[in-house]
């Protein structure tokens, strides 16, 4: 395959973007700013008052982490995009997205060389993990024909285009094989009840009356002229049997796209008719001055043995560059690598370099970046060397707004935060006004905030929260700042899940689940294919949280959420 050649100037530019921007950096934001030790920050800036020797001694006894010496300058990895097989010339598409038994799937490909190949896999599997269900070689540009019967029964499947008889994914696309049944199981009716609280946050419930007692999957979409709005995933999906009406409770703060005029129900069985209803214009956003945008991605899990994760990262970077070319910054929220190994960091940074990002990147540590090591400081030094971040936790000021990146201070997979970092966080927050916007990032969510951490909802599967010993202390700090928003990863919970965003409503900070670029998890405790992340549009009167599905180039309709400024 052809590889992109990057000049030394472009490589240097990437290093500059990996942790610096047009705004000033503070507390170890990246390679261009003055290194500051974590211990120095907490001692000099935590309260603004001199501490007594006794108080300092007490702090050292209570703190769980070791001081991490940060030298005045340090070596930083120079990415080599030529190490990455790029998919800039490799394209893959199908003639449609849904097929029935007996049909042919026409796969169009381009930008391929001899020994490149296309194979179909179950949605949750990929190249290098199990053999392809069916595969063929692809050379140059053209079409390949696969029969639906050779791929499998009803379900979702992914076609991967792989490089040179290997498992490096160059491109991918997903299809759905649907039931052969031709009966009409369409819903009889759907209604939408919408209310707004005192802060203007929407609360909506769709009520569906089934047209059949047969068990089937019901999907609710934004609609235009009675059909699903193009470019959007479902707002809600659930299985139901029987003829009794049932409710679909939509996420608080959900707003309707400008191109939509209502909602519709699609029953995923047989040849069912679509049922729709109008939605009030009040669900559309009010005009407000746009200020800036940034992107948040998490749980990349870069690993040479899982090339589809690298493909997902490329798709995410391409989405960011295409949809938000003037993006202020890109934040990762941890698990940048699968095991924290040097070769994985090299693949991560080389891949990002090959994507030629136009926005600066800021990295957060995750448990997978730490817990496979035996020494915390060594893992942090590796993180610093490859990402250019000066310290494991730091803050930057962008667009006159404080962005705070937090980190676990141990190898514990659940995350820990000792007194030193907590004091530093408190000091950073106290630099802000009580009503200022503040954006924070940490890998593990706090308990009972977002999907995957809702322990009281399901204590068997919703236990992916962190900071067992310090979570309540951290939450109490954030509660004093109603316009603070904490972005988290770790759970992999899809953005179609229950409560991906918790709006503080003026009484608390707000919390956002950022899903996963690598792979996704559902409320039903099932791993699923897909790759999702977040765009944040900042306006004078509110911020918009916009979920994006990177593989399908579609919006996650369930996570198009407005958080008002309180």
mmCIF file of C-alpha atoms in Angstrom, residues 7-8 44 58 84 100 146 171 196 248 270 304 309 346 377 439 449 535:
data_model
loop_
_atom_site.group_PDB
_atom_site.id
_atom_site.type_symbol
_atom_site.label_atom_id
_atom_site.label_comp_id
_atom_site.label_asym_id
_atom_site.label_seq_id
_atom_site.Cartn_x
_atom_site.Cartn_y
_atom_site.Cartn_z
ATOM 1 C CA UNK A 7 8.271 16.031 6.269
ATOM 2 C CA UNK A 8 10.282 16.773 9.368
ATOM 3 C CA UNK A 44 2.887 25.910 46.128
ATOM 4 C CA UNK A 58 0.594 15.215 58.010
ATOM 5 C CA UNK A 84 1.619 3.159 9.700
ATOM 6 C CA UNK A 100 -32.332 -10.481 3.142
ATOM 7 C CA UNK A 146 -20.769 -12.105 -1.606
ATOM 8 C CA UNK A 171 -11.212 0.209 5.942
ATOM 9 C CA UNK A 196 -39.330 21.283 30.126
ATOM 10 C CA UNK A 248 -39.562 4.851 25.684
ATOM 11 C CA UNK A 270 -40.687 -8.622 8.539
ATOM 12 C CA UNK A 304 -0.869 -4.347 17.300
ATOM 13 C CA UNK A 309 -8.905 -0.532 17.025
ATOM 14 C CA UNK A 346 4.535 4.048 19.237
ATOM 15 C CA UNK A 377 6.641 6.019 38.014
ATOM 16 C CA UNK A 439 -14.123 21.103 31.855
ATOM 17 C CA UNK A 449 -23.102 9.477 37.518
ATOM 18 C CA UNK A 535 -18.041 16.495 20.247
#
